[in-house]
PDB file of C-alpha atoms in Angstrom:
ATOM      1  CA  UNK S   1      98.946 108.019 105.123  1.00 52.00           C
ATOM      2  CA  UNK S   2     101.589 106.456 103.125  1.00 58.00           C
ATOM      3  CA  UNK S   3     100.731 104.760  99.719  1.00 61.00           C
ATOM      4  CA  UNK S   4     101.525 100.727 101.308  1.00 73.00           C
ATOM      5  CA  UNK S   5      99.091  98.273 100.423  1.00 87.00           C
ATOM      6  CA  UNK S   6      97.144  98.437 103.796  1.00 89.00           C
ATOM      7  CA  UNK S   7      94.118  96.378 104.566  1.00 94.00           C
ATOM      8  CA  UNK S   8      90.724  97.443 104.976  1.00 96.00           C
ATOM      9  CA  UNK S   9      87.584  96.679 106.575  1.00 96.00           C
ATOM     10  CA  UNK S  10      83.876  97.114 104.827  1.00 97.00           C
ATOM     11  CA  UNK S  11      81.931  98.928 107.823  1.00 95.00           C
ATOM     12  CA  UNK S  12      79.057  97.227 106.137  1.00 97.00           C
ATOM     13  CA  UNK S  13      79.588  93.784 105.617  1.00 97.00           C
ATOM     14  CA  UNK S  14      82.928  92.865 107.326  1.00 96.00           C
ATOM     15  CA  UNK S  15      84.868  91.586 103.803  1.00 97.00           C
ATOM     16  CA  UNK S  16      88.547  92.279 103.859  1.00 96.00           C
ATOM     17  CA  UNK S  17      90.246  93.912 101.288  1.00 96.00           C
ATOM     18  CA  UNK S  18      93.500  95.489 100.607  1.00 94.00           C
ATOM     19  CA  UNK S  19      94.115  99.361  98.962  1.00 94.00           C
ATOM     20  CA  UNK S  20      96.807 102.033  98.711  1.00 89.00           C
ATOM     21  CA  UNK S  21      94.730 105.076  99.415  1.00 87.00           C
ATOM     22  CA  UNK S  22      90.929 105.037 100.182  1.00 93.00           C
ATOM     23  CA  UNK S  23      88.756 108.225  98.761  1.00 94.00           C
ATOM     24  CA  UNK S  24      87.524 110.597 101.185  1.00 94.00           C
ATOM     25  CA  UNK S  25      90.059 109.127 103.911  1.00 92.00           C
ATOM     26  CA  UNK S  26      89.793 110.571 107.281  1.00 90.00           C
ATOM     27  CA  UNK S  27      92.936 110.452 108.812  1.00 88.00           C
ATOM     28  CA  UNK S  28      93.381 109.835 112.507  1.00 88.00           C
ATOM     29  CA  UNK S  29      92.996 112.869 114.982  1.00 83.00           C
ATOM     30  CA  UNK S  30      96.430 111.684 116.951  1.00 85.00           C
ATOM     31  CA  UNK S  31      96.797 112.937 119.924  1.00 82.00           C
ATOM     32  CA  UNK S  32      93.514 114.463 119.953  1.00 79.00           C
ATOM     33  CA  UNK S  33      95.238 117.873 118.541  1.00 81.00           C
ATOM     34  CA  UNK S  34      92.833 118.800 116.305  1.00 80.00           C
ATOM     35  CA  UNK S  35      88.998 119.531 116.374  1.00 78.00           C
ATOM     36  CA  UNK S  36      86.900 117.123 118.114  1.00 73.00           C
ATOM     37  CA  UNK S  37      83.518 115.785 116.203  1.00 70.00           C
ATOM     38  CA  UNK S  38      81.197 113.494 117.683  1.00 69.00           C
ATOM     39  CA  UNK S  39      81.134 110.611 114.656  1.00 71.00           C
ATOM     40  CA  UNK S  40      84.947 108.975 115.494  1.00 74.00           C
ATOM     41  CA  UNK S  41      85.018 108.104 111.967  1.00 79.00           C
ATOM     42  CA  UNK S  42      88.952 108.391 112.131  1.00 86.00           C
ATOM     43  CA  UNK S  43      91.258 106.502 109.297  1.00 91.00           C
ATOM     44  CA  UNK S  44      88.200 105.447 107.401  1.00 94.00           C
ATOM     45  CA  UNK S  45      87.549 105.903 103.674  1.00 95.00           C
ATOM     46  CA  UNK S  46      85.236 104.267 100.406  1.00 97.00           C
ATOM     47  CA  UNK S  47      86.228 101.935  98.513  1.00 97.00           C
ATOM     48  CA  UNK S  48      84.337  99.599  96.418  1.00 96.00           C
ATOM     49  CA  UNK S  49      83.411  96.170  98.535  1.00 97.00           C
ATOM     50  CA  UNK S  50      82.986  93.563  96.304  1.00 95.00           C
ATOM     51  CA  UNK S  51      80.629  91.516  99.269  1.00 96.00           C
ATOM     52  CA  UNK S  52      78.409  94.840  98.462  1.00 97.00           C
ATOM     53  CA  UNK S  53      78.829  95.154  95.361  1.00 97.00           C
ATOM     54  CA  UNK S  54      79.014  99.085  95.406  1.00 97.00           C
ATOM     55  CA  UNK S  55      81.432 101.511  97.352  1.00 97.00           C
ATOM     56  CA  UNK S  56      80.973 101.842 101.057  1.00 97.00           C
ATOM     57  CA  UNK S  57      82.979 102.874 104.012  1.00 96.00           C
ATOM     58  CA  UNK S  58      86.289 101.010 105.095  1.00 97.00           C
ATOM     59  CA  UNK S  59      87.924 101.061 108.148  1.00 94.00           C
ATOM     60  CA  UNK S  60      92.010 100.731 107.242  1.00 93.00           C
ATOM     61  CA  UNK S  61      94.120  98.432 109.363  1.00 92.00           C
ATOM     62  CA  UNK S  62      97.630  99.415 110.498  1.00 88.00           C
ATOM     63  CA  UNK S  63     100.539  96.880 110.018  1.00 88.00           C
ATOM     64  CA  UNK S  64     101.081  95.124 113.265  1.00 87.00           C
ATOM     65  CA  UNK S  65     104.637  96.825 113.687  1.00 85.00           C
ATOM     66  CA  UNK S  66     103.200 100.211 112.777  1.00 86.00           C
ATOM     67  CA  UNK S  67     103.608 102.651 115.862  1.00 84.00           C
ATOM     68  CA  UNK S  68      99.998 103.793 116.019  1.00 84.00           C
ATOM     69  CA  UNK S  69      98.176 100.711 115.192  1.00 86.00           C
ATOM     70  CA  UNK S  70      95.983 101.121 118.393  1.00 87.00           C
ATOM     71  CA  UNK S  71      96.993 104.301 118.500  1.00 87.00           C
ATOM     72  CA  UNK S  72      92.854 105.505 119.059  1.00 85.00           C
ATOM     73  CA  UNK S  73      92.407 102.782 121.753  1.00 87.00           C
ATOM     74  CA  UNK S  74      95.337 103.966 123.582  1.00 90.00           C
ATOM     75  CA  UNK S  75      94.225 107.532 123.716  1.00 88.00           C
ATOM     76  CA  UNK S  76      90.440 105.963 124.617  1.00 88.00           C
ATOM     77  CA  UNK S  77      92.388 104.664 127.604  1.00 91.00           C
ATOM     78  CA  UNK S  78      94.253 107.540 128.117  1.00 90.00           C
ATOM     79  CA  UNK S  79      91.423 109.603 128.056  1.00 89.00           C
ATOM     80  CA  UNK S  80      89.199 107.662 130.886  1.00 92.00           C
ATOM     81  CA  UNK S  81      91.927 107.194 133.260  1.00 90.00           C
ATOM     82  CA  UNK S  82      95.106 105.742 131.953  1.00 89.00           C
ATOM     83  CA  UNK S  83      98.195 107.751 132.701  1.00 85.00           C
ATOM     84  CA  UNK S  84     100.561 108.016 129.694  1.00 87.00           C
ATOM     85  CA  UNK S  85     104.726 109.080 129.632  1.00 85.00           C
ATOM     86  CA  UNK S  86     103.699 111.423 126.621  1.00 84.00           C
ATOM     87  CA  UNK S  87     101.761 113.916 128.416  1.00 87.00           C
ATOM     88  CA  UNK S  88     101.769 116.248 131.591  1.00 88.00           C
ATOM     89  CA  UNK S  89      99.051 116.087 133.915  1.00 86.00           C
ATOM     90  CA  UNK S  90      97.244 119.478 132.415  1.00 87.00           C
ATOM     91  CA  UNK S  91      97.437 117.854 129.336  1.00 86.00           C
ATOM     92  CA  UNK S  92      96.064 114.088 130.604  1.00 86.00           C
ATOM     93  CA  UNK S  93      92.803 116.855 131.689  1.00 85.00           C
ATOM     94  CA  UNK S  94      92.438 118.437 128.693  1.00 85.00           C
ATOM     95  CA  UNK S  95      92.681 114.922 126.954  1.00 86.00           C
ATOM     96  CA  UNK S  96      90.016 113.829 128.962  1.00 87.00           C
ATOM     97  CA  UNK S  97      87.602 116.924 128.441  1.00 85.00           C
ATOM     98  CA  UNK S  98      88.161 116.500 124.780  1.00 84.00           C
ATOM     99  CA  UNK S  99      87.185 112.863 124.374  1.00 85.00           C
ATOM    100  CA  UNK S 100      83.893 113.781 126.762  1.00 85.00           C
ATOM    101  CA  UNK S 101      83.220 116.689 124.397  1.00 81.00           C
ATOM    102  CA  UNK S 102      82.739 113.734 121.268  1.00 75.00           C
ATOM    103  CA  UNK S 103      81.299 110.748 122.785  1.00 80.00           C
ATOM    104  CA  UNK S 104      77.962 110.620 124.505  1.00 82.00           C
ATOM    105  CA  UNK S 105      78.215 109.509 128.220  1.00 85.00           C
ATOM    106  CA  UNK S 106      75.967 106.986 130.203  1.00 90.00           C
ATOM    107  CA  UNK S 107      74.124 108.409 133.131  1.00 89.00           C
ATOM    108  CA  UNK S 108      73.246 105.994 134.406  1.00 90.00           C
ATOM    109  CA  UNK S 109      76.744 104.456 135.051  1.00 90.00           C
ATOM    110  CA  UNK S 110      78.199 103.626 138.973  1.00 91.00           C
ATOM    111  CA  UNK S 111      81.498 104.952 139.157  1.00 92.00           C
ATOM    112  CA  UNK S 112      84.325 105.370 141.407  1.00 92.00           C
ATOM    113  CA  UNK S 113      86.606 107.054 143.353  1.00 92.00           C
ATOM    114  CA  UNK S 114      88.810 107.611 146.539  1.00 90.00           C
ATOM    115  CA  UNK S 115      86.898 108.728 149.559  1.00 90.00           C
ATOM    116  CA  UNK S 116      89.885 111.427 150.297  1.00 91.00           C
ATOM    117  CA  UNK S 117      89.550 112.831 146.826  1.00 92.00           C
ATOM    118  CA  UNK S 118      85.781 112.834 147.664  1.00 93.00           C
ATOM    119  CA  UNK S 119      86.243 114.634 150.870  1.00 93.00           C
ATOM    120  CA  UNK S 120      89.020 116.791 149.754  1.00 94.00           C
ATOM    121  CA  UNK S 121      86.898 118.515 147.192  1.00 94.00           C
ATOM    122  CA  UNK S 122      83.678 118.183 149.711  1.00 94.00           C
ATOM    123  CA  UNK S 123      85.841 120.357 152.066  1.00 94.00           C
ATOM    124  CA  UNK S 124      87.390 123.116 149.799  1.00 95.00           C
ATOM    125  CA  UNK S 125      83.072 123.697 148.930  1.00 95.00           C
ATOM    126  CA  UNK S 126      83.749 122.162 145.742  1.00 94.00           C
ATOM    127  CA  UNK S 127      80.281 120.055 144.383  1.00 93.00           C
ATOM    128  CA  UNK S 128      82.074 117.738 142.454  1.00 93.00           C
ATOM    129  CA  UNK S 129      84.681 114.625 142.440  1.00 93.00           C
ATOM    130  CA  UNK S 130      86.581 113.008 139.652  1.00 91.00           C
ATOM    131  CA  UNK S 131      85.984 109.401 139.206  1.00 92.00           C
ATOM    132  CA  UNK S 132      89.116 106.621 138.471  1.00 93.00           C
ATOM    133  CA  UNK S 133      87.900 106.865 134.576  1.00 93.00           C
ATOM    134  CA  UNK S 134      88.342 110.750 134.836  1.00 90.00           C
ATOM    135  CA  UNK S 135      84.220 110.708 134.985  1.00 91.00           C
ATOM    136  CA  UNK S 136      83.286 114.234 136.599  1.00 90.00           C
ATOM    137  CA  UNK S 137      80.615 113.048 140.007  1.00 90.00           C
ATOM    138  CA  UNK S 138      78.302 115.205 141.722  1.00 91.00           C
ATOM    139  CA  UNK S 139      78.554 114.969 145.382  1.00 92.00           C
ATOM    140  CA  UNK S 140      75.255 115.499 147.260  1.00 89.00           C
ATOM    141  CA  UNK S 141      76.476 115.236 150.876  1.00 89.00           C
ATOM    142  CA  UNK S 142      79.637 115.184 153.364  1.00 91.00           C
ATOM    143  CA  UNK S 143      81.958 111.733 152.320  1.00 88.00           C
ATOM    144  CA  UNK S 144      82.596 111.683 155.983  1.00 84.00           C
ATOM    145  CA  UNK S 145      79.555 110.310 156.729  1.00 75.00           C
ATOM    146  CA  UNK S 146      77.340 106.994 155.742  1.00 65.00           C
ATOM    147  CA  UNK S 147      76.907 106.197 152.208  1.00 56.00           C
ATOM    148  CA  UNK S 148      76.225 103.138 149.847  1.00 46.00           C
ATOM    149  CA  UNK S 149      78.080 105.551 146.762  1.00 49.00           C
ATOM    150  CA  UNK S 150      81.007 103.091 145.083  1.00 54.00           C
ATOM    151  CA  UNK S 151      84.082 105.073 147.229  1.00 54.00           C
ATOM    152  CA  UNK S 152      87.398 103.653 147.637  1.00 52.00           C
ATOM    153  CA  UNK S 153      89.075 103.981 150.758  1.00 52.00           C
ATOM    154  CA  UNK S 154      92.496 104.593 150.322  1.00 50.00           C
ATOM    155  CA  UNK S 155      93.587 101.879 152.275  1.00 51.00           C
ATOM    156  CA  UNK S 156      91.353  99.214 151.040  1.00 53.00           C
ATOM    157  CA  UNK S 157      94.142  98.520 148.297  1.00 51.00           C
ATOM    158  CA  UNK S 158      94.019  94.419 147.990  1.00 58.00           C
ATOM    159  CA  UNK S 159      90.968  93.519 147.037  1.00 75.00           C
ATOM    160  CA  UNK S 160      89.215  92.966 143.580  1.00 78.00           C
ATOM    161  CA  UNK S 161      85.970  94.785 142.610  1.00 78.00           C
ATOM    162  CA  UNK S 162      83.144  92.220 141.160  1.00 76.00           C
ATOM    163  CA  UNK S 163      80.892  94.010 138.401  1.00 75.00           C
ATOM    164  CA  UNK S 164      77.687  94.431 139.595  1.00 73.00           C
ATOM    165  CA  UNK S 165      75.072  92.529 137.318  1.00 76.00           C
ATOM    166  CA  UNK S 166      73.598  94.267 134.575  1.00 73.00           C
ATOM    167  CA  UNK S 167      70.294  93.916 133.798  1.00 74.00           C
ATOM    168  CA  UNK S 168      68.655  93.491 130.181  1.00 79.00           C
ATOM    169  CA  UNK S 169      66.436  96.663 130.993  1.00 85.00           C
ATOM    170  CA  UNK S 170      67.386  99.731 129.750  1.00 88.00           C
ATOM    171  CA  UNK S 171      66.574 103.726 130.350  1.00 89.00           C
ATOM    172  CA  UNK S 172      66.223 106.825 128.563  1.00 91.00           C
ATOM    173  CA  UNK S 173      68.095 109.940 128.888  1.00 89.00           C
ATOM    174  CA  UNK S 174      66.433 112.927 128.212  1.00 87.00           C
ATOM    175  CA  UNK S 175      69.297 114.645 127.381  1.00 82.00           C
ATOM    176  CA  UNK S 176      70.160 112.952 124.759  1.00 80.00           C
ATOM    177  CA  UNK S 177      67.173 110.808 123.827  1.00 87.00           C
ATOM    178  CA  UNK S 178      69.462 107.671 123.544  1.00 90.00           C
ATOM    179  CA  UNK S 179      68.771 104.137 125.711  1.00 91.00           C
ATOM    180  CA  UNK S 180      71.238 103.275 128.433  1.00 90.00           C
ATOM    181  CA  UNK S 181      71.605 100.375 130.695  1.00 89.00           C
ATOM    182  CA  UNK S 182      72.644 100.788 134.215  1.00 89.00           C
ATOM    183  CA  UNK S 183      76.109  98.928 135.351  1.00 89.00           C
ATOM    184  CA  UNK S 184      79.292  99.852 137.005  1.00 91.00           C
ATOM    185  CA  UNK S 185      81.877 101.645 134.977  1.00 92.00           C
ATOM    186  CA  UNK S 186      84.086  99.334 133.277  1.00 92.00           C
ATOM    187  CA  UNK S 187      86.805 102.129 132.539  1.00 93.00           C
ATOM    188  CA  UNK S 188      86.981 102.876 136.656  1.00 93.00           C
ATOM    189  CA  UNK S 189      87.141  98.979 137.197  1.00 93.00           C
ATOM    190  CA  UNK S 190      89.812  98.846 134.971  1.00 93.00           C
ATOM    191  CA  UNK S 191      91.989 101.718 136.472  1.00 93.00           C
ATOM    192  CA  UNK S 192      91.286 100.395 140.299  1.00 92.00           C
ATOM    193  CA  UNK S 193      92.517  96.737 138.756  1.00 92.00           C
ATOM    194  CA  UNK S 194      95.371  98.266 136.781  1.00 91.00           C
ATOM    195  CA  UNK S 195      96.458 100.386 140.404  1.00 89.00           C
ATOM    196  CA  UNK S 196      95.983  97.272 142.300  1.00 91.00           C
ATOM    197  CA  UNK S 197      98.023  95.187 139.868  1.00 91.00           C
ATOM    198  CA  UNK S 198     100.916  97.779 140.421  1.00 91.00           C
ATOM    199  CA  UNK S 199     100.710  97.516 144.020  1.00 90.00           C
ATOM    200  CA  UNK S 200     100.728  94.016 144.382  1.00 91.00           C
ATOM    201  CA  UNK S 201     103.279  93.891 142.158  1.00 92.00           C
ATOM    202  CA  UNK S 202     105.281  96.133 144.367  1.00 94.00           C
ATOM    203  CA  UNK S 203     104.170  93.547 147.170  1.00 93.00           C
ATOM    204  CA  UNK S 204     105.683  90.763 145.006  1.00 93.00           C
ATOM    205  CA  UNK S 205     108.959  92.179 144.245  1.00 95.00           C
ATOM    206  CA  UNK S 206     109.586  92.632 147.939  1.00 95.00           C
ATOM    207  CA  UNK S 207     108.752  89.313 149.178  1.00 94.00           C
ATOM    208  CA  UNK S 208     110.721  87.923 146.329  1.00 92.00           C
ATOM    209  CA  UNK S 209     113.485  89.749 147.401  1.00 94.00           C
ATOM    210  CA  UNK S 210     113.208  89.124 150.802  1.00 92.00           C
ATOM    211  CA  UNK S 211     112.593  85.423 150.002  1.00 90.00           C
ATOM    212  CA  UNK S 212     116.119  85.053 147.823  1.00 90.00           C
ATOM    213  CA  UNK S 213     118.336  86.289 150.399  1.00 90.00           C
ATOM    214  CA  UNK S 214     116.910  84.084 152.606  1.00 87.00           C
ATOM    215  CA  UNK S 215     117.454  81.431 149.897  1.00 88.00           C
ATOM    216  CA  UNK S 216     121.028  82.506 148.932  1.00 87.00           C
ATOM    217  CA  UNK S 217     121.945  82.604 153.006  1.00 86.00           C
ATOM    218  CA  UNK S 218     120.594  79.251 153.447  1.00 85.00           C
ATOM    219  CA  UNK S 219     123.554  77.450 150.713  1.00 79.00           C
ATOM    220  CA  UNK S 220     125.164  75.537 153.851  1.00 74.00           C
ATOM    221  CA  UNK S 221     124.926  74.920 157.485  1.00 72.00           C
ATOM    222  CA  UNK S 222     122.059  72.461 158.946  1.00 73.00           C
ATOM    223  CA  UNK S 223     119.038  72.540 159.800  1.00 71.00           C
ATOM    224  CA  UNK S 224     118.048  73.967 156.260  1.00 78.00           C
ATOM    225  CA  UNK S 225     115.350  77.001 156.818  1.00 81.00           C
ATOM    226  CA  UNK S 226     113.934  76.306 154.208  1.00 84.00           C
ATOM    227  CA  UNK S 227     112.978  72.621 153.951  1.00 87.00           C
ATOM    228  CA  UNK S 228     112.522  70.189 150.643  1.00 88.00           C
ATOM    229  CA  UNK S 229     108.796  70.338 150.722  1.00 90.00           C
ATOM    230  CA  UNK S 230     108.030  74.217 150.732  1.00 88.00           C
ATOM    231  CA  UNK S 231     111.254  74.152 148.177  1.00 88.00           C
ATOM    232  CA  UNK S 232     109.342  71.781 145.712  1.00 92.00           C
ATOM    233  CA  UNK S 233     106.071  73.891 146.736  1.00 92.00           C
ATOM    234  CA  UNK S 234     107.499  76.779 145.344  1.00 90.00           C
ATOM    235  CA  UNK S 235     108.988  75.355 142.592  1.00 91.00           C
ATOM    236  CA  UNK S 236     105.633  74.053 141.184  1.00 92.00           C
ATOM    237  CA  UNK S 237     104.484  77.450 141.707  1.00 90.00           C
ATOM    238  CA  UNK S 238     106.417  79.081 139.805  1.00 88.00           C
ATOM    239  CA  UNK S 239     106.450  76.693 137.078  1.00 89.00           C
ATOM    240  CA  UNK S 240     102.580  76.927 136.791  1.00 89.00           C
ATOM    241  CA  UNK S 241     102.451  80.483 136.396  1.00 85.00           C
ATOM    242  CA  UNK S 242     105.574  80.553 133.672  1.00 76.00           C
ATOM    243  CA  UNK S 243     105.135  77.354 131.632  1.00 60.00           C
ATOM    244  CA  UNK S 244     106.990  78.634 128.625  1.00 56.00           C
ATOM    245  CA  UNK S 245     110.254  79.258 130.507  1.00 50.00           C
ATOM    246  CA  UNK S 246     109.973  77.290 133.396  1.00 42.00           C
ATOM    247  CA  UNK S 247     113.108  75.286 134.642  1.00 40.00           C
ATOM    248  CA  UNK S 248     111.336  71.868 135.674  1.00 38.00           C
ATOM    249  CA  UNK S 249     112.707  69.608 138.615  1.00 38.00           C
ATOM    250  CA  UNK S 250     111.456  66.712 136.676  1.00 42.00           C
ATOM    251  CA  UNK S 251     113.860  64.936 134.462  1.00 39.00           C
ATOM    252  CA  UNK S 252     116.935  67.211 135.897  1.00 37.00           C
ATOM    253  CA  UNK S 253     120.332  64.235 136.648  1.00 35.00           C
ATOM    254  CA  UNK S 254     122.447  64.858 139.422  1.00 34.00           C
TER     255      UNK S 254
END
């Protein structure tokens, strides 16, 4: 930690302050390389709050333009399901087993995961399946067959999942003695939306393409292909969906 005036954060209260170097700081476990403990109280230290009026625990806040700002989100992330260019798939598995070894995990949670992951694992005698958010599942019976469990089919890749609602009620795990509440997994809802972003993306950039060469072959010659209404059509489009560097029709001379 470098001796910057850096902001910090009163756990207690919320009152902003600004410090070189807290007491007692606990640095950041980056990448997860060292020991794992269950309390996350990473890059926190005391300082006196003046709100308090007596020294309490500060969370210190990164520069904007430092490199790992959100450096502990991004590994949360990584961790339940996000892939990352910095590691190797052994090590995106032993990323994942770490950050399950220090925070407590709902049980009552629906998660998901591809049917043919499901069945590969069913068929090699294996009990288990790995959920989108990395979530270890127990499988009780043959994938092939009927079941209202939260599967993916592998080719049921254009369509949004809605959250189930969640109800106020919660439930006790015995394993931990702590209160959950049931609900689908946010972290597998955000993997399946991030995957189905990238294909439709994919999607995008192809009928794009296809769409310009139609547009570029279409300069001269009559009848036009494309005519002056699906033109203007797409031109509002596209200028509702980038309206801070759209090229308008409106106002343009001839």
């Amino acid at each position: 930690m470098s001796d910057q005036n850096k902001k910090a954060l009163c756990c207690v209260c919320g009152t902003m302050r600004t410090c070189r170097r807290p007491r007692n700081h606990r640095a950041e476990n980056y990448w997860l390389s060292g020991p794992i403990d269950r309390d996350w109280w990473r890059e926190t230290g005391d300082l006196k709050c003046a709100e308090c009026a007596r020294v309490t625990t500060h969370a210190i806040i990164h520069p904007e333009k430092d490199t790992f700002r959100d450096h502990a989100e991004m590994m949360q992330r990584v961790a339940t399901g996000n892939s990352h260019g910095h590691f190797n798939a052994a090590q995106l598995g032993e990323v994942a087993q770490k950050y399950r070894q220090g925070m407590p995990r709902n049980p009552y949670l629906n998660h998901f995961w591809y049917k043919s992951d499901a069945q590969e694992a069913w068929d090699a005698g294996k009990d288990t399946v790995i959920g989108l958010c990395g979530e270890p599942m127990k499988l009780t019976r043959d994938p092939s067959g009927p079941s209202a469990s939260k599967k993916r089919s592998d080719d049921d890749d254009s369509r949004q999942i809605k959250p189930m609602t969640v109800r106020d009620q919660e439930y006790e795990d015995s394993d931990t003695g702590m209160w959950w509440r049931e609900g689908d997994c946010v972290d597998c809802l955000r993997v399946w939306h991030l995957e189905l972003l990238r294909q439709r993306r994919e999607l995008l950039g192809t009928k794009m393409t296809e769409f310009l060469a139609v547009l570029l072959a279409d300069k001269s010659g009559f009848p036009k292909k494309l005519d002056l209404h699906t033109v203007e059509y797409l031109i509002e489009a596209l200028d509702s969906v980038r309206p801070s560097t759209t090229v308008s029709s409106e106002g343009m001379s001839r």
